[in-house]
Amino acid sequence: MKVLSSYGDGRLTLFLQGELDHHEAAAALRKITRTLDDYLPRDCVIDMGGLTFMDSSGIALILKICRLMAETGGRAWVENAARQPLKVIDASGIDRMVRITAAE
């Protein structure tokens, strides 16, 4: 799994690509945490357009990013969730806590 990022005007966009499972989640969270610490963004977009697979560890990753952002007064949400990750997100019910938009 790859985590790419783009920053501008207080907004950090994290581009998740590949497969996010329990084997990849810990390394992804370490990289994301470092990136959040480097930029201290006001907003964080988790772009899942390039994510081909996600299991429940992806839900934990989303919630941890949201918690880290809330601790610094920021906010986070998910954009471009592809079909398979969106099924996991829908089943979890986190869309009541986190704004989620599906890929078009």
CSV table of N, CA and C in Angstrom, one decimal:
chain,number,residue,atom,x,y,z
A,1,MET,N,0.8,-1.2,0.0
A,1,MET,CA,0.0,0.0,0.0
A,1,MET,C,0.9,1.2,0.0
A,2,LYS,N,0.4,2.3,-0.7
A,2,LYS,CA,1.2,3.5,-0.8
A,2,LYS,C,0.3,4.6,-0.1
A,3,VAL,N,1.0,5.5,0.5
A,3,VAL,CA,0.3,6.7,1.1
A,3,VAL,C,1.1,7.9,0.5
A,4,LEU,N,0.4,8.6,-0.4
A,4,LEU,CA,1.0,9.9,-1.0
A,4,LEU,C,0.2,11.0,-0.4
A,5,SER,N,0.9,12.2,-0.4
A,5,SER,CA,0.2,13.4,0.2
A,5,SER,C,0.4,14.6,-0.6
A,6,SER,N,-0.5,15.6,-0.4
A,6,SER,CA,-0.4,16.9,-1.0
A,6,SER,C,-0.9,17.9,0.0
A,7,TYR,N,-0.2,19.0,0.1
A,7,TYR,CA,-0.6,20.0,1.1
A,7,TYR,C,-0.7,21.4,0.5
A,8,GLY,N,-1.7,22.1,0.9
A,8,GLY,CA,-1.8,23.5,0.4
A,8,GLY,C,-2.9,24.2,1.1
A,9,ASP,N,-2.7,25.4,1.5
A,9,ASP,CA,-3.7,26.3,2.2
A,9,ASP,C,-4.3,25.6,3.4
A,10,GLY,N,-3.5,25.0,4.2
A,10,GLY,CA,-4.0,24.4,5.4
A,10,GLY,C,-4.7,23.0,5.3
A,11,ARG,N,-4.8,22.5,4.0
A,11,ARG,CA,-5.4,21.2,3.8
A,11,ARG,C,-4.4,20.2,3.3
A,12,LEU,N,-4.4,19.1,4.0
A,12,LEU,CA,-3.5,17.9,3.7
A,12,LEU,C,-4.4,16.9,3.1
A,13,THR,N,-4.1,16.4,1.9
A,13,THR,CA,-4.8,15.3,1.2
A,13,THR,C,-3.9,14.1,1.3
A,14,LEU,N,-4.4,13.0,1.8
A,14,LEU,CA,-3.7,11.8,1.9
A,14,LEU,C,-4.3,10.8,0.8
A,15,PHE,N,-3.5,10.4,-0.1
A,15,PHE,CA,-4.0,9.5,-1.2
A,15,PHE,C,-3.6,8.1,-0.9
A,16,LEU,N,-4.6,7.3,-0.5
A,16,LEU,CA,-4.3,5.9,-0.2
A,16,LEU,C,-4.4,5.0,-1.5
A,17,GLN,N,-3.4,4.2,-1.7
A,17,GLN,CA,-3.4,3.4,-3.0
A,17,GLN,C,-3.0,2.0,-2.7
A,18,GLY,N,-3.7,1.1,-3.3
A,18,GLY,CA,-3.4,-0.4,-3.1
A,18,GLY,C,-4.4,-1.0,-2.2
A,19,GLU,N,-3.9,-1.9,-1.4
A,19,GLU,CA,-4.7,-2.7,-0.4
A,19,GLU,C,-4.4,-2.3,1.0
A,20,LEU,N,-5.4,-2.0,1.8
A,20,LEU,CA,-5.3,-1.7,3.2
A,20,LEU,C,-5.8,-2.8,4.0
A,21,ASP,N,-4.9,-3.6,4.6
A,21,ASP,CA,-5.4,-4.7,5.5
A,21,ASP,C,-4.6,-4.6,6.8
A,22,HIS,N,-4.8,-5.5,7.7
A,22,HIS,CA,-4.1,-5.4,9.0
A,22,HIS,C,-2.6,-5.5,8.8
A,23,HIS,N,-2.0,-6.0,7.8
A,23,HIS,CA,-0.6,-6.1,7.6
A,23,HIS,C,0.0,-4.7,7.2
A,24,GLU,N,-0.8,-3.9,6.5
A,24,GLU,CA,-0.4,-2.6,6.0
A,24,GLU,C,-0.8,-1.4,6.9
A,25,ALA,N,-1.8,-1.6,7.8
A,25,ALA,CA,-2.4,-0.5,8.5
A,25,ALA,C,-1.4,0.1,9.5
A,26,ALA,N,-0.6,-0.6,10.2
A,26,ALA,CA,0.4,0.0,11.2
A,26,ALA,C,1.4,0.8,10.5
A,27,ALA,N,2.0,0.4,9.4
A,27,ALA,CA,3.0,1.2,8.7
A,27,ALA,C,2.3,2.4,8.1
A,28,ALA,N,1.1,2.3,7.5
A,28,ALA,CA,0.4,3.4,7.0
A,28,ALA,C,0.1,4.5,8.1
A,29,LEU,N,-0.3,4.0,9.2
A,29,LEU,CA,-0.6,4.9,10.3
A,29,LEU,C,0.7,5.7,10.8
A,30,ARG,N,1.8,5.0,10.8
A,30,ARG,CA,3.1,5.7,11.2
A,30,ARG,C,3.4,6.8,10.2
A,31,LYS,N,3.3,6.5,8.9
A,31,LYS,CA,3.6,7.5,7.9
A,31,LYS,C,2.6,8.6,8.0
A,32,ILE,N,1.3,8.3,8.1
A,32,ILE,CA,0.3,9.4,8.2
A,32,ILE,C,0.5,10.3,9.4
A,33,THR,N,0.8,9.7,10.6
A,33,THR,CA,1.1,10.4,11.8
A,33,THR,C,2.3,11.4,11.6
A,34,ARG,N,3.3,10.9,11.0
A,34,ARG,CA,4.5,11.8,10.7
A,34,ARG,C,4.1,12.9,9.8
A,35,THR,N,3.3,12.6,8.8
A,35,THR,CA,2.9,13.7,7.8
A,35,THR,C,2.0,14.7,8.5
A,36,LEU,N,1.1,14.2,9.4
A,36,LEU,CA,0.2,15.2,10.1
A,36,LEU,C,1.1,16.0,11.1
A,37,ASP,N,2.1,15.4,11.7
A,37,ASP,CA,3.0,16.2,12.6
A,37,ASP,C,3.8,17.2,11.8
A,38,ASP,N,4.2,16.9,10.6
A,38,ASP,CA,5.0,17.8,9.8
A,38,ASP,C,4.2,19.0,9.3
A,39,TYR,N,3.0,18.8,8.9
A,39,TYR,CA,2.2,19.9,8.4
A,39,TYR,C,1.2,20.6,9.3
A,40,LEU,N,0.8,19.8,10.4
A,40,LEU,CA,-0.3,20.4,11.3
A,40,LEU,C,-1.4,21.0,10.5
A,41,PRO,N,-2.1,20.3,9.7
A,41,PRO,CA,-3.1,20.8,8.8
A,41,PRO,C,-4.4,21.2,9.6
A,42,ARG,N,-5.1,22.1,9.0
A,42,ARG,CA,-6.5,22.4,9.6
A,42,ARG,C,-7.5,21.4,9.1
A,43,ASP,N,-7.3,20.9,7.9
A,43,ASP,CA,-8.2,19.9,7.3
A,43,ASP,C,-7.4,18.8,6.8
A,44,CYS,N,-7.9,17.6,6.8
A,44,CYS,CA,-7.3,16.4,6.3
A,44,CYS,C,-8.3,15.6,5.5
A,45,VAL,N,-8.0,15.5,4.2
A,45,VAL,CA,-8.9,14.7,3.3
A,45,VAL,C,-8.2,13.3,3.1
A,46,ILE,N,-8.9,12.3,3.4
A,46,ILE,CA,-8.5,10.9,3.1
A,46,ILE,C,-9.1,10.5,1.8
A,47,ASP,N,-8.3,10.5,0.8
A,47,ASP,CA,-8.7,10.2,-0.6
A,47,ASP,C,-8.5,8.7,-0.8
A,48,MET,N,-9.6,8.0,-1.0
A,48,MET,CA,-9.5,6.5,-1.1
A,48,MET,C,-9.8,6.1,-2.6
A,49,GLY,N,-9.6,7.0,-3.5
A,49,GLY,CA,-9.9,6.7,-4.9
A,49,GLY,C,-9.0,5.6,-5.5
A,50,GLY,N,-7.8,5.4,-4.9
A,50,GLY,CA,-6.8,4.5,-5.4
A,50,GLY,C,-6.8,3.2,-4.5
A,51,LEU,N,-7.7,3.1,-3.6
A,51,LEU,CA,-7.7,1.9,-2.7
A,51,LEU,C,-8.5,0.8,-3.3
A,52,THR,N,-7.9,-0.3,-3.6
A,52,THR,CA,-8.6,-1.4,-4.3
A,52,THR,C,-9.2,-2.4,-3.3
A,53,PHE,N,-8.7,-2.4,-2.0
A,53,PHE,CA,-9.2,-3.3,-1.0
A,53,PHE,C,-9.0,-2.7,0.3
A,54,MET,N,-10.0,-2.9,1.2
A,54,MET,CA,-9.9,-2.5,2.6
A,54,MET,C,-10.7,-3.4,3.5
A,55,ASP,N,-10.1,-3.8,4.7
A,55,ASP,CA,-10.8,-4.5,5.6
A,55,ASP,C,-11.1,-3.6,6.8
A,56,SER,N,-11.5,-4.2,7.9
A,56,SER,CA,-11.9,-3.4,9.1
A,56,SER,C,-10.7,-2.6,9.7
A,57,SER,N,-9.5,-2.9,9.4
A,57,SER,CA,-8.4,-2.1,9.9
A,57,SER,C,-8.4,-0.7,9.2
A,58,GLY,N,-9.0,-0.6,8.0
A,58,GLY,CA,-9.2,0.7,7.4
A,58,GLY,C,-10.1,1.6,8.2
A,59,ILE,N,-11.1,1.0,8.8
A,59,ILE,CA,-12.0,1.7,9.6
A,59,ILE,C,-11.3,2.3,10.8
A,60,ALA,N,-10.5,1.5,11.4
A,60,ALA,CA,-9.6,1.9,12.6
A,60,ALA,C,-8.7,3.1,12.1
A,61,LEU,N,-8.1,2.9,10.9
A,61,LEU,CA,-7.2,4.0,10.4
A,61,LEU,C,-8.0,5.3,10.2
A,62,ILE,N,-9.1,5.3,9.7
A,62,ILE,CA,-9.9,6.5,9.5
A,62,ILE,C,-10.2,7.1,10.8
A,63,LEU,N,-10.7,6.3,11.8
A,63,LEU,CA,-11.0,6.9,13.1
A,63,LEU,C,-9.8,7.4,13.8
A,64,LYS,N,-8.7,6.8,13.7
A,64,LYS,CA,-7.5,7.3,14.3
A,64,LYS,C,-7.0,8.7,13.7
A,65,ILE,N,-7.1,8.8,12.4
A,65,ILE,CA,-6.8,10.0,11.7
A,65,ILE,C,-7.8,11.1,12.2
A,66,CYS,N,-9.1,10.8,12.3
A,66,CYS,CA,-10.0,11.8,12.8
A,66,CYS,C,-9.7,12.2,14.2
A,67,ARG,N,-9.4,11.3,15.0
A,67,ARG,CA,-9.0,11.6,16.4
A,67,ARG,C,-7.8,12.5,16.5
A,68,LEU,N,-6.8,12.1,15.7
A,68,LEU,CA,-5.6,13.0,15.7
A,68,LEU,C,-5.9,14.4,15.3
A,69,MET,N,-6.7,14.5,14.3
A,69,MET,CA,-7.1,15.8,13.8
A,69,MET,C,-7.9,16.6,14.8
A,70,ALA,N,-8.8,15.9,15.5
A,70,ALA,CA,-9.6,16.6,16.5
A,70,ALA,C,-8.8,17.1,17.7
A,71,GLU,N,-7.7,16.3,18.0
A,71,GLU,CA,-6.8,16.7,19.1
A,71,GLU,C,-6.2,18.1,18.8
A,72,THR,N,-6.0,18.4,17.6
A,72,THR,CA,-5.3,19.7,17.2
A,72,THR,C,-6.3,20.7,16.7
A,73,GLY,N,-7.6,20.4,16.9
A,73,GLY,CA,-8.7,21.4,16.5
A,73,GLY,C,-9.0,21.3,15.0
A,74,GLY,N,-8.5,20.3,14.3
A,74,GLY,CA,-8.8,20.1,12.9
A,74,GLY,C,-9.9,19.1,12.6
A,75,ARG,N,-10.1,18.8,11.4
A,75,ARG,CA,-11.2,17.9,11.0
A,75,ARG,C,-10.7,17.0,9.8
A,76,ALA,N,-11.3,15.9,9.7
A,76,ALA,CA,-10.9,14.9,8.6
A,76,ALA,C,-12.1,14.3,8.1
A,77,TRP,N,-12.0,13.9,6.8
A,77,TRP,CA,-13.1,13.2,6.1
A,77,TRP,C,-12.6,12.4,5.0
A,78,VAL,N,-13.4,11.5,4.5
A,78,VAL,CA,-13.1,10.6,3.4
A,78,VAL,C,-13.7,11.1,2.1
A,79,GLU,N,-12.9,11.1,1.0
A,79,GLU,CA,-13.5,11.4,-0.3
A,79,GLU,C,-13.1,10.3,-1.3
A,80,ASN,N,-13.9,10.1,-2.3
A,80,ASN,CA,-13.6,9.2,-3.4
A,80,ASN,C,-13.5,7.8,-3.0
A,81,ALA,N,-14.3,7.3,-2.0
A,81,ALA,CA,-14.2,5.9,-1.6
A,81,ALA,C,-14.7,5.0,-2.8
A,82,ALA,N,-13.8,4.1,-3.1
A,82,ALA,CA,-14.1,3.2,-4.2
A,82,ALA,C,-15.2,2.1,-3.7
A,83,ARG,N,-15.7,1.4,-4.6
A,83,ARG,CA,-16.8,0.4,-4.3
A,83,ARG,C,-16.5,-0.5,-3.1
A,84,GLN,N,-15.4,-1.3,-3.2
A,84,GLN,CA,-15.2,-2.2,-2.1
A,84,GLN,C,-14.9,-1.6,-0.7
A,85,PRO,N,-14.0,-0.5,-0.6
A,85,PRO,CA,-13.9,0.1,0.6
A,85,PRO,C,-15.2,0.8,1.1
A,86,LEU,N,-16.0,1.3,0.2
A,86,LEU,CA,-17.3,1.9,0.6
A,86,LEU,C,-18.2,0.8,1.2
A,87,LYS,N,-18.2,-0.4,0.8
A,87,LYS,CA,-19.0,-1.5,1.4
A,87,LYS,C,-18.6,-1.7,2.8
A,88,VAL,N,-17.3,-1.7,3.1
A,88,VAL,CA,-16.8,-1.9,4.5
A,88,VAL,C,-17.2,-0.7,5.3
A,89,ILE,N,-17.1,0.5,4.8
A,89,ILE,CA,-17.4,1.8,5.5
A,89,ILE,C,-18.9,1.8,5.8
A,90,ASP,N,-19.8,1.4,4.8
A,90,ASP,CA,-21.2,1.4,5.0
A,90,ASP,C,-21.6,0.3,6.1
A,91,ALA,N,-21.0,-0.8,6.1
A,91,ALA,CA,-21.3,-1.9,7.1
A,91,ALA,C,-20.9,-1.4,8.5
A,92,SER,N,-19.8,-0.6,8.6
A,92,SER,CA,-19.3,-0.2,9.9
A,92,SER,C,-20.2,0.9,10.6
A,93,GLY,N,-20.9,1.7,9.8
A,93,GLY,CA,-21.7,2.8,10.3
A,93,GLY,C,-20.9,4.0,10.7
A,94,ILE,N,-19.6,4.1,10.3
A,94,ILE,CA,-18.9,5.3,10.7
A,94,ILE,C,-19.3,6.5,9.9
A,95,ASP,N,-20.1,6.4,8.9
A,95,ASP,CA,-20.6,7.5,8.2
A,95,ASP,C,-21.5,8.4,9.0
A,96,ARG,N,-21.9,8.0,10.2
A,96,ARG,CA,-22.6,8.8,11.2
A,96,ARG,C,-21.7,9.7,11.9
A,97,MET,N,-20.4,9.4,11.9
A,97,MET,CA,-19.4,10.2,12.6
A,97,MET,C,-18.4,10.9,11.7
A,98,VAL,N,-18.2,10.4,10.5
A,98,VAL,CA,-17.2,10.9,9.6
A,98,VAL,C,-17.9,11.2,8.2
A,99,ARG,N,-17.6,12.3,7.6
A,99,ARG,CA,-18.2,12.6,6.3
A,99,ARG,C,-17.5,11.7,5.3
A,100,ILE,N,-18.3,11.0,4.5
A,100,ILE,CA,-17.8,10.1,3.5
A,100,ILE,C,-18.5,10.4,2.1
A,101,THR,N,-17.6,10.5,1.1
A,101,THR,CA,-18.2,10.7,-0.2
A,101,THR,C,-17.6,9.5,-1.1
A,102,ALA,N,-18.5,9.0,-2.0
A,102,ALA,CA,-18.1,7.9,-2.8
A,102,ALA,C,-17.5,8.4,-4.1
A,103,ALA,N,-16.7,7.5,-4.7
A,103,ALA,CA,-16.1,7.8,-6.0
A,103,ALA,C,-17.2,7.9,-7.1
A,104,GLU,N,-17.0,8.8,-8.0
A,104,GLU,CA,-18.1,8.9,-9.1
A,104,GLU,C,-18.0,7.9,-10.2
